[in-house]
Amino acid sequence: MASTARFEVVAIGNAIVDVIARADDALIEAEGLTKGSMRLIDAEEAGRLYAAMGPAIEMSGGSAANTLAGMAALGRRCAFIGQVADDQLGSVFTHDLRALGVAYETPALKEGAPTARCLILVTPDGQRTMNTFLGASHLLEQAMIAEDWIADADILYLEGYLWDPPLSRAAMRRAIDVARGAGRKVAFTLSDAFIIDRHGDDFRALIGEGLFDILFANEVEICALAGTQDFEAAVAAIAPRVPLLVVTRSEKGAIAVANGERVAVGAEPIDTVVDTTGAGDLFAAGFLAGQAEGRSLADCLTMGAVCAREIIAQVGPRAQSDLKAEVAARLG
């Protein structure tokens, strides 16, 4: 039966504008960066690194916002909650998200920190190294949480990156309470191993309390959460504790485990990996869209894999191809 909720997914996450530039390995080494990782930087470091970057492309990003952009492209009803400032980049972010059909009404900050930006260095192998200045995005307060939206959405989707700042962490805890009180599902994406290093105890406690219905992770993240380097051991430890566990494995595909049933799909074939920015975000978009359509776990995984394939074949985290057509060509 089709959902009667106003939204199929409401997401809370960092409202970020991505600044993407090509870079060689020498620059990554000179800056002392770990290729393929994400780190947080301050305003001074953001200015210095921006000056060292080559010609760049600016486009709206943010993990959860990217996921919703993909879901909207697949025809799903979505809304985003996240903080921007009343500045040029904030206006760009707002326009981009609304133009894609995602509901977004979080009031912009009139003073204080500027809109967040992520400086992304993409090396010739397609790996993206992200340097994020959180700016206004980490100032999301409980008062900005659209509780009526959350209560009228099938799924509340939370971005792990936003668990780091205390203000937004409190806002997300409140959002979980609202969703649970309304009988809605809560999905959580672990985002990055460094977030687990800092807040793994929180996440394990929330899982223990049964507050997550869907948990998204990649191989590194699930191992970090379980405290083991053995992938199978990590899945065995976490899967029984959440109703639905979804783990992406890059070129090895992805798995989903629900009620003891494990389903795996391979990665979709691709000629050239251009930029891995947003691969996990778009995988989640495809998977959640499949869930909204009532599809099987195998189909949901395949939809995620198709969306991830499309995003890594281009520059940037917002799809430039017709995701709906690509999924239809693959699954019908």
PDB file of C-alpha atoms in Angstrom, residues 13-321:
ATOM      1  CA  GLY A  13      22.402  16.802   7.947  1.00  0.00           C
ATOM      2  CA  ASN A  14      25.136  19.296   7.215  1.00  0.00           C
ATOM      3  CA  ALA A  15      24.161  21.990   4.709  1.00  0.00           C
ATOM      4  CA  ILE A  16      27.384  22.309   2.742  1.00  0.00           C
ATOM      5  CA  VAL A  17      28.559  23.729  -0.561  1.00  0.00           C
ATOM      6  CA  ASP A  18      31.236  21.552  -2.149  1.00  0.00           C
ATOM      7  CA  VAL A  19      34.294  23.142  -3.758  1.00  0.00           C
ATOM      8  CA  ILE A  20      35.809  20.457  -5.994  1.00  0.00           C
ATOM      9  CA  ALA A  21      39.214  20.617  -7.694  1.00  0.00           C
ATOM     10  CA  ARG A  22      41.516  18.171  -9.443  1.00  0.00           C
ATOM     11  CA  ALA A  23      44.756  17.464  -7.570  1.00  0.00           C
ATOM     12  CA  ASP A  24      47.765  15.206  -7.957  1.00  0.00           C
ATOM     13  CA  ASP A  25      49.127  12.920  -5.251  1.00  0.00           C
ATOM     14  CA  ALA A  26      51.977  15.360  -4.637  1.00  0.00           C
ATOM     15  CA  LEU A  27      49.561  17.997  -3.332  1.00  0.00           C
ATOM     16  CA  ILE A  28      47.882  15.454  -1.050  1.00  0.00           C
ATOM     17  CA  GLU A  29      51.295  14.516   0.371  1.00  0.00           C
ATOM     18  CA  ALA A  30      52.470  18.126   0.640  1.00  0.00           C
ATOM     19  CA  GLU A  31      49.370  18.999   2.657  1.00  0.00           C
ATOM     20  CA  GLY A  32      49.870  15.971   4.916  1.00  0.00           C
ATOM     21  CA  LEU A  33      46.459  14.576   4.009  1.00  0.00           C
ATOM     22  CA  THR A  34      45.223  10.996   4.029  1.00  0.00           C
ATOM     23  CA  LYS A  35      43.887  10.284   0.571  1.00  0.00           C
ATOM     24  CA  GLY A  36      40.216   9.295   0.544  1.00  0.00           C
ATOM     25  CA  SER A  37      39.516  10.608   4.040  1.00  0.00           C
ATOM     26  CA  MET A  38      37.432  13.453   5.460  1.00  0.00           C
ATOM     27  CA  ARG A  39      38.718  15.869   8.081  1.00  0.00           C
ATOM     28  CA  LEU A  40      37.325  18.938   9.795  1.00  0.00           C
ATOM     29  CA  ILE A  41      39.151  22.254   9.380  1.00  0.00           C
ATOM     30  CA  ASP A  42      38.731  25.774  10.747  1.00  0.00           C
ATOM     31  CA  ALA A  43      38.130  28.987   8.819  1.00  0.00           C
ATOM     32  CA  GLU A  44      41.844  29.849   8.622  1.00  0.00           C
ATOM     33  CA  GLU A  45      42.793  26.431   7.237  1.00  0.00           C
ATOM     34  CA  ALA A  46      39.876  26.598   4.781  1.00  0.00           C
ATOM     35  CA  GLY A  47      41.222  29.870   3.402  1.00  0.00           C
ATOM     36  CA  ARG A  48      44.785  28.585   3.129  1.00  0.00           C
ATOM     37  CA  LEU A  49      43.825  25.298   1.453  1.00  0.00           C
ATOM     38  CA  TYR A  50      41.463  27.047  -0.948  1.00  0.00           C
ATOM     39  CA  ALA A  51      44.369  29.227  -2.087  1.00  0.00           C
ATOM     40  CA  ALA A  52      46.475  26.100  -2.715  1.00  0.00           C
ATOM     41  CA  MET A  53      43.781  24.369  -4.787  1.00  0.00           C
ATOM     42  CA  GLY A  54      43.561  24.531  -8.542  1.00  0.00           C
ATOM     43  CA  PRO A  55      40.517  25.722 -10.529  1.00  0.00           C
ATOM     44  CA  ALA A  56      37.397  24.526  -8.749  1.00  0.00           C
ATOM     45  CA  ILE A  57      33.744  23.722  -9.336  1.00  0.00           C
ATOM     46  CA  GLU A  58      31.243  24.827  -6.694  1.00  0.00           C
ATOM     47  CA  MET A  59      28.038  22.862  -6.152  1.00  0.00           C
ATOM     48  CA  SER A  60      25.707  22.160  -3.261  1.00  0.00           C
ATOM     49  CA  GLY A  61      26.558  19.060  -1.265  1.00  0.00           C
ATOM     50  CA  GLY A  62      26.335  17.621   2.224  1.00  0.00           C
ATOM     51  CA  SER A  63      25.900  13.878   2.729  1.00  0.00           C
ATOM     52  CA  ALA A  64      22.206  13.691   3.667  1.00  0.00           C
ATOM     53  CA  ALA A  65      21.290  16.469   1.241  1.00  0.00           C
ATOM     54  CA  ASN A  66      23.002  14.522  -1.553  1.00  0.00           C
ATOM     55  CA  THR A  67      20.932  11.479  -0.630  1.00  0.00           C
ATOM     56  CA  LEU A  68      17.714  13.467  -0.816  1.00  0.00           C
ATOM     57  CA  ALA A  69      18.732  14.990  -4.141  1.00  0.00           C
ATOM     58  CA  GLY A  70      19.093  11.469  -5.491  1.00  0.00           C
ATOM     59  CA  MET A  71      15.790  10.367  -4.009  1.00  0.00           C
ATOM     60  CA  ALA A  72      14.009  13.375  -5.495  1.00  0.00           C
ATOM     61  CA  ALA A  73      15.478  12.486  -8.898  1.00  0.00           C
ATOM     62  CA  LEU A  74      13.950   9.038  -8.413  1.00  0.00           C
ATOM     63  CA  GLY A  75      10.543  10.616  -7.797  1.00  0.00           C
ATOM     64  CA  ARG A  76      10.337  10.306  -4.012  1.00  0.00           C
ATOM     65  CA  ARG A  77       8.882  12.872  -1.579  1.00  0.00           C
ATOM     66  CA  CYS A  78      11.660  14.331   0.573  1.00  0.00           C
ATOM     67  CA  ALA A  79      12.448  17.167   2.964  1.00  0.00           C
ATOM     68  CA  PHE A  80      15.723  18.438   4.424  1.00  0.00           C
ATOM     69  CA  ILE A  81      16.570  20.107   7.726  1.00  0.00           C
ATOM     70  CA  GLY A  82      19.977  21.790   7.930  1.00  0.00           C
ATOM     71  CA  GLN A  83      21.533  25.154   8.764  1.00  0.00           C
ATOM     72  CA  VAL A  84      22.972  27.681   6.332  1.00  0.00           C
ATOM     73  CA  ALA A  85      23.923  31.327   6.851  1.00  0.00           C
ATOM     74  CA  ASP A  86      22.307  34.317   5.193  1.00  0.00           C
ATOM     75  CA  ASP A  87      25.100  34.639   2.630  1.00  0.00           C
ATOM     76  CA  GLN A  88      25.846  33.843  -1.002  1.00  0.00           C
ATOM     77  CA  LEU A  89      26.693  30.178  -0.474  1.00  0.00           C
ATOM     78  CA  GLY A  90      23.614  29.780   1.729  1.00  0.00           C
ATOM     79  CA  SER A  91      21.431  31.135  -1.069  1.00  0.00           C
ATOM     80  CA  VAL A  92      23.097  28.790  -3.559  1.00  0.00           C
ATOM     81  CA  PHE A  93      22.485  25.776  -1.325  1.00  0.00           C
ATOM     82  CA  THR A  94      18.838  26.704  -0.731  1.00  0.00           C
ATOM     83  CA  HIS A  95      18.108  27.313  -4.405  1.00  0.00           C
ATOM     84  CA  ASP A  96      19.796  24.104  -5.548  1.00  0.00           C
ATOM     85  CA  LEU A  97      17.930  21.872  -3.108  1.00  0.00           C
ATOM     86  CA  ARG A  98      14.527  23.406  -3.751  1.00  0.00           C
ATOM     87  CA  ALA A  99      15.082  23.321  -7.516  1.00  0.00           C
ATOM     88  CA  LEU A 100      15.507  19.545  -7.249  1.00  0.00           C
ATOM     89  CA  GLY A 101      12.111  19.230  -5.589  1.00  0.00           C
ATOM     90  CA  VAL A 102      13.313  18.757  -1.992  1.00  0.00           C
ATOM     91  CA  ALA A 103      11.347  20.693   0.630  1.00  0.00           C
ATOM     92  CA  TYR A 104      13.681  22.961   2.606  1.00  0.00           C
ATOM     93  CA  GLU A 105      12.594  25.729   4.977  1.00  0.00           C
ATOM     94  CA  THR A 106      15.212  25.941   7.756  1.00  0.00           C
ATOM     95  CA  PRO A 107      15.663  29.704   8.410  1.00  0.00           C
ATOM     96  CA  ALA A 108      19.136  31.025   7.532  1.00  0.00           C
ATOM     97  CA  LEU A 109      21.342  32.443  10.290  1.00  0.00           C
ATOM     98  CA  LYS A 110      21.446  36.223  10.113  1.00  0.00           C
ATOM     99  CA  GLU A 111      24.782  36.550  11.896  1.00  0.00           C
ATOM    100  CA  GLY A 112      27.723  34.462  13.059  1.00  0.00           C
ATOM    101  CA  ALA A 113      29.437  31.684  11.110  1.00  0.00           C
ATOM    102  CA  PRO A 114      29.213  31.557   7.300  1.00  0.00           C
ATOM    103  CA  THR A 115      27.679  28.708   5.309  1.00  0.00           C
ATOM    104  CA  ALA A 116      29.710  25.502   5.484  1.00  0.00           C
ATOM    105  CA  ARG A 117      31.934  24.429   2.642  1.00  0.00           C
ATOM    106  CA  CYS A 118      33.845  21.245   1.832  1.00  0.00           C
ATOM    107  CA  LEU A 119      37.096  21.583  -0.099  1.00  0.00           C
ATOM    108  CA  ILE A 120      37.425  18.366  -2.103  1.00  0.00           C
ATOM    109  CA  LEU A 121      40.625  17.291  -3.813  1.00  0.00           C
ATOM    110  CA  VAL A 122      40.047  14.651  -6.489  1.00  0.00           C
ATOM    111  CA  THR A 123      43.147  12.672  -7.524  1.00  0.00           C
ATOM    112  CA  PRO A 124      43.572  10.968 -10.930  1.00  0.00           C
ATOM    113  CA  ASP A 125      42.372   7.632  -9.487  1.00  0.00           C
ATOM    114  CA  GLY A 126      39.003   9.213  -8.641  1.00  0.00           C
ATOM    115  CA  GLN A 127      39.598   9.258  -4.883  1.00  0.00           C
ATOM    116  CA  ARG A 128      38.230  12.309  -3.093  1.00  0.00           C
ATOM    117  CA  THR A 129      39.932  13.822  -0.060  1.00  0.00           C
ATOM    118  CA  MET A 130      37.537  16.082   1.814  1.00  0.00           C
ATOM    119  CA  ASN A 131      38.381  19.042   4.035  1.00  0.00           C
ATOM    120  CA  THR A 132      35.269  20.392   5.704  1.00  0.00           C
ATOM    121  CA  PHE A 133      34.700  23.742   7.370  1.00  0.00           C
ATOM    122  CA  LEU A 134      31.398  23.237   9.155  1.00  0.00           C
ATOM    123  CA  GLY A 135      30.590  26.912   9.612  1.00  0.00           C
ATOM    124  CA  ALA A 136      26.884  27.519  10.154  1.00  0.00           C
ATOM    125  CA  SER A 137      25.934  23.882   9.604  1.00  0.00           C
ATOM    126  CA  HIS A 138      27.032  22.838  13.087  1.00  0.00           C
ATOM    127  CA  LEU A 139      24.862  25.533  14.662  1.00  0.00           C
ATOM    128  CA  LEU A 140      21.604  23.683  13.977  1.00  0.00           C
ATOM    129  CA  GLU A 141      19.503  24.028  17.131  1.00  0.00           C
ATOM    130  CA  GLN A 142      16.523  22.092  18.424  1.00  0.00           C
ATOM    131  CA  ALA A 143      14.321  25.090  17.663  1.00  0.00           C
ATOM    132  CA  MET A 144      15.076  24.605  13.962  1.00  0.00           C
ATOM    133  CA  ILE A 145      13.806  21.028  13.912  1.00  0.00           C
ATOM    134  CA  ALA A 146      10.550  20.873  11.927  1.00  0.00           C
ATOM    135  CA  GLU A 147       8.804  18.424  14.234  1.00  0.00           C
ATOM    136  CA  ASP A 148       5.619  18.368  12.148  1.00  0.00           C
ATOM    137  CA  TRP A 149       7.651  17.248   9.131  1.00  0.00           C
ATOM    138  CA  ILE A 150       9.365  14.488  11.092  1.00  0.00           C
ATOM    139  CA  ALA A 151       6.099  13.234  12.540  1.00  0.00           C
ATOM    140  CA  ASP A 152       4.624  13.063   9.033  1.00  0.00           C
ATOM    141  CA  ALA A 153       7.499  11.225   7.328  1.00  0.00           C
ATOM    142  CA  ASP A 154       7.888   7.486   6.889  1.00  0.00           C
ATOM    143  CA  ILE A 155      11.614   7.636   7.685  1.00  0.00           C
ATOM    144  CA  LEU A 156      13.829  10.083   9.555  1.00  0.00           C
ATOM    145  CA  TYR A 157      17.327   9.863   8.028  1.00  0.00           C
ATOM    146  CA  LEU A 158      20.206  11.138  10.166  1.00  0.00           C
ATOM    147  CA  GLU A 159      23.716  11.987   8.991  1.00  0.00           C
ATOM    148  CA  GLY A 160      26.476  10.809  11.312  1.00  0.00           C
ATOM    149  CA  TYR A 161      28.709  13.765  10.438  1.00  0.00           C
ATOM    150  CA  LEU A 162      26.273  16.068  12.231  1.00  0.00           C
ATOM    151  CA  TRP A 163      26.587  14.108  15.473  1.00  0.00           C
ATOM    152  CA  ASP A 164      29.909  15.814  16.185  1.00  0.00           C
ATOM    153  CA  PRO A 165      28.780  19.361  17.150  1.00  0.00           C
ATOM    154  CA  PRO A 166      26.964  19.464  20.527  1.00  0.00           C
ATOM    155  CA  LEU A 167      24.129  21.741  19.333  1.00  0.00           C
ATOM    156  CA  SER A 168      23.190  19.601  16.346  1.00  0.00           C
ATOM    157  CA  ARG A 169      23.653  16.397  18.339  1.00  0.00           C
ATOM    158  CA  ALA A 170      20.994  17.612  20.778  1.00  0.00           C
ATOM    159  CA  ALA A 171      18.749  18.549  17.852  1.00  0.00           C
ATOM    160  CA  MET A 172      19.120  15.083  16.352  1.00  0.00           C
ATOM    161  CA  ARG A 173      18.349  13.412  19.680  1.00  0.00           C
ATOM    162  CA  ARG A 174      15.143  15.448  19.821  1.00  0.00           C
ATOM    163  CA  ALA A 175      14.321  14.450  16.250  1.00  0.00           C
ATOM    164  CA  ILE A 176      14.701  10.774  17.173  1.00  0.00           C
ATOM    165  CA  ASP A 177      12.273  11.252  20.049  1.00  0.00           C
ATOM    166  CA  VAL A 178       9.748  12.937  17.733  1.00  0.00           C
ATOM    167  CA  ALA A 179      10.012  10.201  15.105  1.00  0.00           C
ATOM    168  CA  ARG A 180       9.706   7.446  17.697  1.00  0.00           C
ATOM    169  CA  GLY A 181       6.748   9.177  19.330  1.00  0.00           C
ATOM    170  CA  ALA A 182       4.991   9.303  15.969  1.00  0.00           C
ATOM    171  CA  GLY A 183       5.706   5.642  15.234  1.00  0.00           C
ATOM    172  CA  ARG A 184       8.104   6.461  12.387  1.00  0.00           C
ATOM    173  CA  LYS A 185      11.316   4.692  11.403  1.00  0.00           C
ATOM    174  CA  VAL A 186      14.783   6.094  12.041  1.00  0.00           C
ATOM    175  CA  ALA A 187      17.676   5.503   9.649  1.00  0.00           C
ATOM    176  CA  PHE A 188      21.242   6.457  10.513  1.00  0.00           C
ATOM    177  CA  THR A 189      24.365   6.636   8.375  1.00  0.00           C
ATOM    178  CA  LEU A 190      27.697   6.312  10.194  1.00  0.00           C
ATOM    179  CA  SER A 191      29.366   8.711   7.711  1.00  0.00           C
ATOM    180  CA  ASP A 192      33.050   8.222   8.576  1.00  0.00           C
ATOM    181  CA  ALA A 193      35.327   6.202  10.834  1.00  0.00           C
ATOM    182  CA  PHE A 194      36.578   9.332  12.586  1.00  0.00           C
ATOM    183  CA  ILE A 195      33.030  10.056  13.743  1.00  0.00           C
ATOM    184  CA  ILE A 196      32.862   6.544  15.182  1.00  0.00           C
ATOM    185  CA  ASP A 197      36.204   7.088  16.926  1.00  0.00           C
ATOM    186  CA  ARG A 198      34.697  10.108  18.669  1.00  0.00           C
ATOM    187  CA  HIS A 199      31.128   8.956  19.224  1.00  0.00           C
ATOM    188  CA  GLY A 200      31.103   5.184  18.861  1.00  0.00           C
ATOM    189  CA  ASP A 201      29.904   4.719  22.429  1.00  0.00           C
ATOM    190  CA  ASP A 202      26.909   6.958  21.675  1.00  0.00           C
ATOM    191  CA  PHE A 203      26.054   5.015  18.534  1.00  0.00           C
ATOM    192  CA  ARG A 204      26.384   1.645  20.241  1.00  0.00           C
ATOM    193  CA  ALA A 205      24.123   2.878  23.036  1.00  0.00           C
ATOM    194  CA  LEU A 206      21.485   4.118  20.594  1.00  0.00           C
ATOM    195  CA  ILE A 207      21.616   0.774  18.789  1.00  0.00           C
ATOM    196  CA  GLY A 208      21.308  -1.005  22.124  1.00  0.00           C
ATOM    197  CA  GLU A 209      18.200   1.025  22.907  1.00  0.00           C
ATOM    198  CA  GLY A 210      16.647  -0.071  19.620  1.00  0.00           C
ATOM    199  CA  LEU A 211      16.412   3.488  18.263  1.00  0.00           C
ATOM    200  CA  PHE A 212      17.723   2.761  14.748  1.00  0.00           C
ATOM    201  CA  ASP A 213      15.600   0.796  12.286  1.00  0.00           C
ATOM    202  CA  ILE A 214      18.087   1.079   9.413  1.00  0.00           C
ATOM    203  CA  LEU A 215      21.854   1.459   9.777  1.00  0.00           C
ATOM    204  CA  PHE A 216      24.047   2.415   6.802  1.00  0.00           C
ATOM    205  CA  ALA A 217      27.813   1.845   6.869  1.00  0.00           C
ATOM    206  CA  ASN A 218      30.754   1.013   4.665  1.00  0.00           C
ATOM    207  CA  GLU A 219      33.320  -1.703   5.382  1.00  0.00           C
ATOM    208  CA  VAL A 220      35.661   0.534   7.362  1.00  0.00           C
ATOM    209  CA  GLU A 221      32.838   2.028   9.420  1.00  0.00           C
ATOM    210  CA  ILE A 222      31.160  -1.251  10.366  1.00  0.00           C
ATOM    211  CA  CYS A 223      34.505  -2.647  11.497  1.00  0.00           C
ATOM    212  CA  ALA A 224      35.193   0.476  13.548  1.00  0.00           C
ATOM    213  CA  LEU A 225      31.768   0.267  15.167  1.00  0.00           C
ATOM    214  CA  ALA A 226      32.259  -3.406  16.031  1.00  0.00           C
ATOM    215  CA  GLY A 227      35.858  -2.939  17.182  1.00  0.00           C
ATOM    216  CA  THR A 228      37.326  -5.508  14.820  1.00  0.00           C
ATOM    217  CA  GLN A 229      39.213  -5.514  11.520  1.00  0.00           C
ATOM    218  CA  ASP A 230      37.389  -8.669  10.420  1.00  0.00           C
ATOM    219  CA  PHE A 231      34.478  -7.674   8.169  1.00  0.00           C
ATOM    220  CA  GLU A 232      32.446 -10.834   8.662  1.00  0.00           C
ATOM    221  CA  ALA A 233      32.914 -10.657  12.419  1.00  0.00           C
ATOM    222  CA  ALA A 234      31.773  -7.029  12.374  1.00  0.00           C
ATOM    223  CA  VAL A 235      28.614  -7.852  10.423  1.00  0.00           C
ATOM    224  CA  ALA A 236      27.900 -10.789  12.722  1.00  0.00           C
ATOM    225  CA  ALA A 237      28.238  -8.505  15.749  1.00  0.00           C
ATOM    226  CA  ILE A 238      26.070  -5.619  14.528  1.00  0.00           C
ATOM    227  CA  ALA A 239      23.425  -7.187  12.260  1.00  0.00           C
ATOM    228  CA  PRO A 240      21.434  -8.895  15.053  1.00  0.00           C
ATOM    229  CA  ARG A 241      21.168  -5.574  16.882  1.00  0.00           C
ATOM    230  CA  VAL A 242      19.407  -3.572  14.144  1.00  0.00           C
ATOM    231  CA  PRO A 243      16.327  -4.510  12.098  1.00  0.00           C
ATOM    232  CA  LEU A 244      18.104  -3.645   8.836  1.00  0.00           C
ATOM    233  CA  LEU A 245      21.853  -3.292   8.305  1.00  0.00           C
ATOM    234  CA  VAL A 246      23.157  -2.039   4.947  1.00  0.00           C
ATOM    235  CA  VAL A 247      26.887  -2.119   4.218  1.00  0.00           C
ATOM    236  CA  THR A 248      28.587  -0.871   1.061  1.00  0.00           C
ATOM    237  CA  ARG A 249      31.838  -2.512  -0.036  1.00  0.00           C
ATOM    238  CA  SER A 250      33.050  -0.350  -2.965  1.00  0.00           C
ATOM    239  CA  GLU A 251      34.008  -2.582  -5.906  1.00  0.00           C
ATOM    240  CA  LYS A 252      32.816  -5.638  -3.947  1.00  0.00           C
ATOM    241  CA  GLY A 253      29.220  -4.452  -4.007  1.00  0.00           C
ATOM    242  CA  ALA A 254      26.958  -4.236  -0.973  1.00  0.00           C
ATOM    243  CA  ILE A 255      25.016  -6.348   1.494  1.00  0.00           C
ATOM    244  CA  ALA A 256      21.834  -5.981   3.491  1.00  0.00           C
ATOM    245  CA  VAL A 257      20.888  -8.062   6.529  1.00  0.00           C
ATOM    246  CA  ALA A 258      17.346  -8.105   7.898  1.00  0.00           C
ATOM    247  CA  ASN A 259      15.841 -10.596  10.336  1.00  0.00           C
ATOM    248  CA  GLY A 260      18.690 -13.012   9.744  1.00  0.00           C
ATOM    249  CA  GLU A 261      18.341 -12.827   5.942  1.00  0.00           C
ATOM    250  CA  ARG A 262      21.492 -11.678   4.165  1.00  0.00           C
ATOM    251  CA  VAL A 263      21.370 -10.423   0.585  1.00  0.00           C
ATOM    252  CA  ALA A 264      24.361  -9.322  -1.483  1.00  0.00           C
ATOM    253  CA  VAL A 265      24.750  -7.610  -4.853  1.00  0.00           C
ATOM    254  CA  GLY A 266      27.841  -6.850  -6.873  1.00  0.00           C
ATOM    255  CA  ALA A 267      28.956  -3.390  -7.895  1.00  0.00           C
ATOM    256  CA  GLU A 268      27.530  -2.185 -11.196  1.00  0.00           C
ATOM    257  CA  PRO A 269      30.122  -2.276 -14.003  1.00  0.00           C
ATOM    258  CA  ILE A 270      31.743   1.040 -14.941  1.00  0.00           C
ATOM    259  CA  ASP A 271      34.414   1.918 -17.476  1.00  0.00           C
ATOM    260  CA  THR A 272      36.114   4.763 -15.602  1.00  0.00           C
ATOM    261  CA  VAL A 273      35.828   6.012 -12.034  1.00  0.00           C
ATOM    262  CA  VAL A 274      35.913   9.804 -12.306  1.00  0.00           C
ATOM    263  CA  ASP A 275      35.117  10.966  -8.759  1.00  0.00           C
ATOM    264  CA  THR A 276      33.929   8.927  -5.763  1.00  0.00           C
ATOM    265  CA  THR A 277      32.416  11.977  -4.023  1.00  0.00           C
ATOM    266  CA  GLY A 278      28.874  11.130  -2.966  1.00  0.00           C
ATOM    267  CA  ALA A 279      29.003   7.425  -3.861  1.00  0.00           C
ATOM    268  CA  GLY A 280      27.710   6.308  -0.466  1.00  0.00           C
ATOM    269  CA  ASP A 281      25.158   9.126  -0.395  1.00  0.00           C
ATOM    270  CA  LEU A 282      23.660   8.121  -3.735  1.00  0.00           C
ATOM    271  CA  PHE A 283      23.745   4.449  -2.795  1.00  0.00           C
ATOM    272  CA  ALA A 284      21.565   5.339   0.196  1.00  0.00           C
ATOM    273  CA  ALA A 285      19.287   7.331  -2.129  1.00  0.00           C
ATOM    274  CA  GLY A 286      18.705   4.336  -4.348  1.00  0.00           C
ATOM    275  CA  PHE A 287      18.249   1.944  -1.446  1.00  0.00           C
ATOM    276  CA  LEU A 288      15.768   4.180   0.397  1.00  0.00           C
ATOM    277  CA  ALA A 289      13.847   4.849  -2.807  1.00  0.00           C
ATOM    278  CA  GLY A 290      13.546   1.091  -3.229  1.00  0.00           C
ATOM    279  CA  GLN A 291      12.262   0.826   0.319  1.00  0.00           C
ATOM    280  CA  ALA A 292       9.681   3.525  -0.398  1.00  0.00           C
ATOM    281  CA  GLU A 293       8.546   1.520  -3.431  1.00  0.00           C
ATOM    282  CA  GLY A 294       8.206  -1.634  -1.338  1.00  0.00           C
ATOM    283  CA  ARG A 295      10.866  -3.505  -3.318  1.00  0.00           C
ATOM    284  CA  SER A 296      12.852  -6.529  -2.198  1.00  0.00           C
ATOM    285  CA  LEU A 297      16.196  -6.137  -0.453  1.00  0.00           C
ATOM    286  CA  ALA A 298      17.959  -7.315  -3.613  1.00  0.00           C
ATOM    287  CA  ASP A 299      16.212  -4.664  -5.692  1.00  0.00           C
ATOM    288  CA  CYS A 300      16.918  -1.968  -3.102  1.00  0.00           C
ATOM    289  CA  LEU A 301      20.605  -2.873  -3.140  1.00  0.00           C
ATOM    290  CA  THR A 302      20.654  -2.882  -6.919  1.00  0.00           C
ATOM    291  CA  MET A 303      19.013   0.526  -7.062  1.00  0.00           C
ATOM    292  CA  GLY A 304      21.670   1.794  -4.681  1.00  0.00           C
ATOM    293  CA  ALA A 305      24.431   0.284  -6.808  1.00  0.00           C
ATOM    294  CA  VAL A 306      23.029   1.849  -9.991  1.00  0.00           C
ATOM    295  CA  CYS A 307      22.876   5.301  -8.381  1.00  0.00           C
ATOM    296  CA  ALA A 308      26.401   4.926  -6.986  1.00  0.00           C
ATOM    297  CA  ARG A 309      27.668   3.909 -10.436  1.00  0.00           C
ATOM    298  CA  GLU A 310      26.154   6.984 -12.014  1.00  0.00           C
ATOM    299  CA  ILE A 311      27.654   9.365  -9.462  1.00  0.00           C
ATOM    300  CA  ILE A 312      31.222   8.020  -9.621  1.00  0.00           C
ATOM    301  CA  ALA A 313      31.188   8.372 -13.410  1.00  0.00           C
ATOM    302  CA  GLN A 314      30.968  12.169 -13.092  1.00  0.00           C
ATOM    303  CA  VAL A 315      32.402  15.037 -11.057  1.00  0.00           C
ATOM    304  CA  GLY A 316      30.419  16.016  -7.973  1.00  0.00           C
ATOM    305  CA  PRO A 317      27.739  14.452  -5.761  1.00  0.00           C
ATOM    306  CA  ARG A 318      24.582  15.574  -7.573  1.00  0.00           C
ATOM    307  CA  ALA A 319      23.510  13.334 -10.446  1.00  0.00           C
ATOM    308  CA  GLN A 320      23.809  14.718 -13.957  1.00  0.00           C
ATOM    309  CA  SER A 321      22.220  11.644 -15.559  1.00  0.00           C
TER     310      SER A 321
END
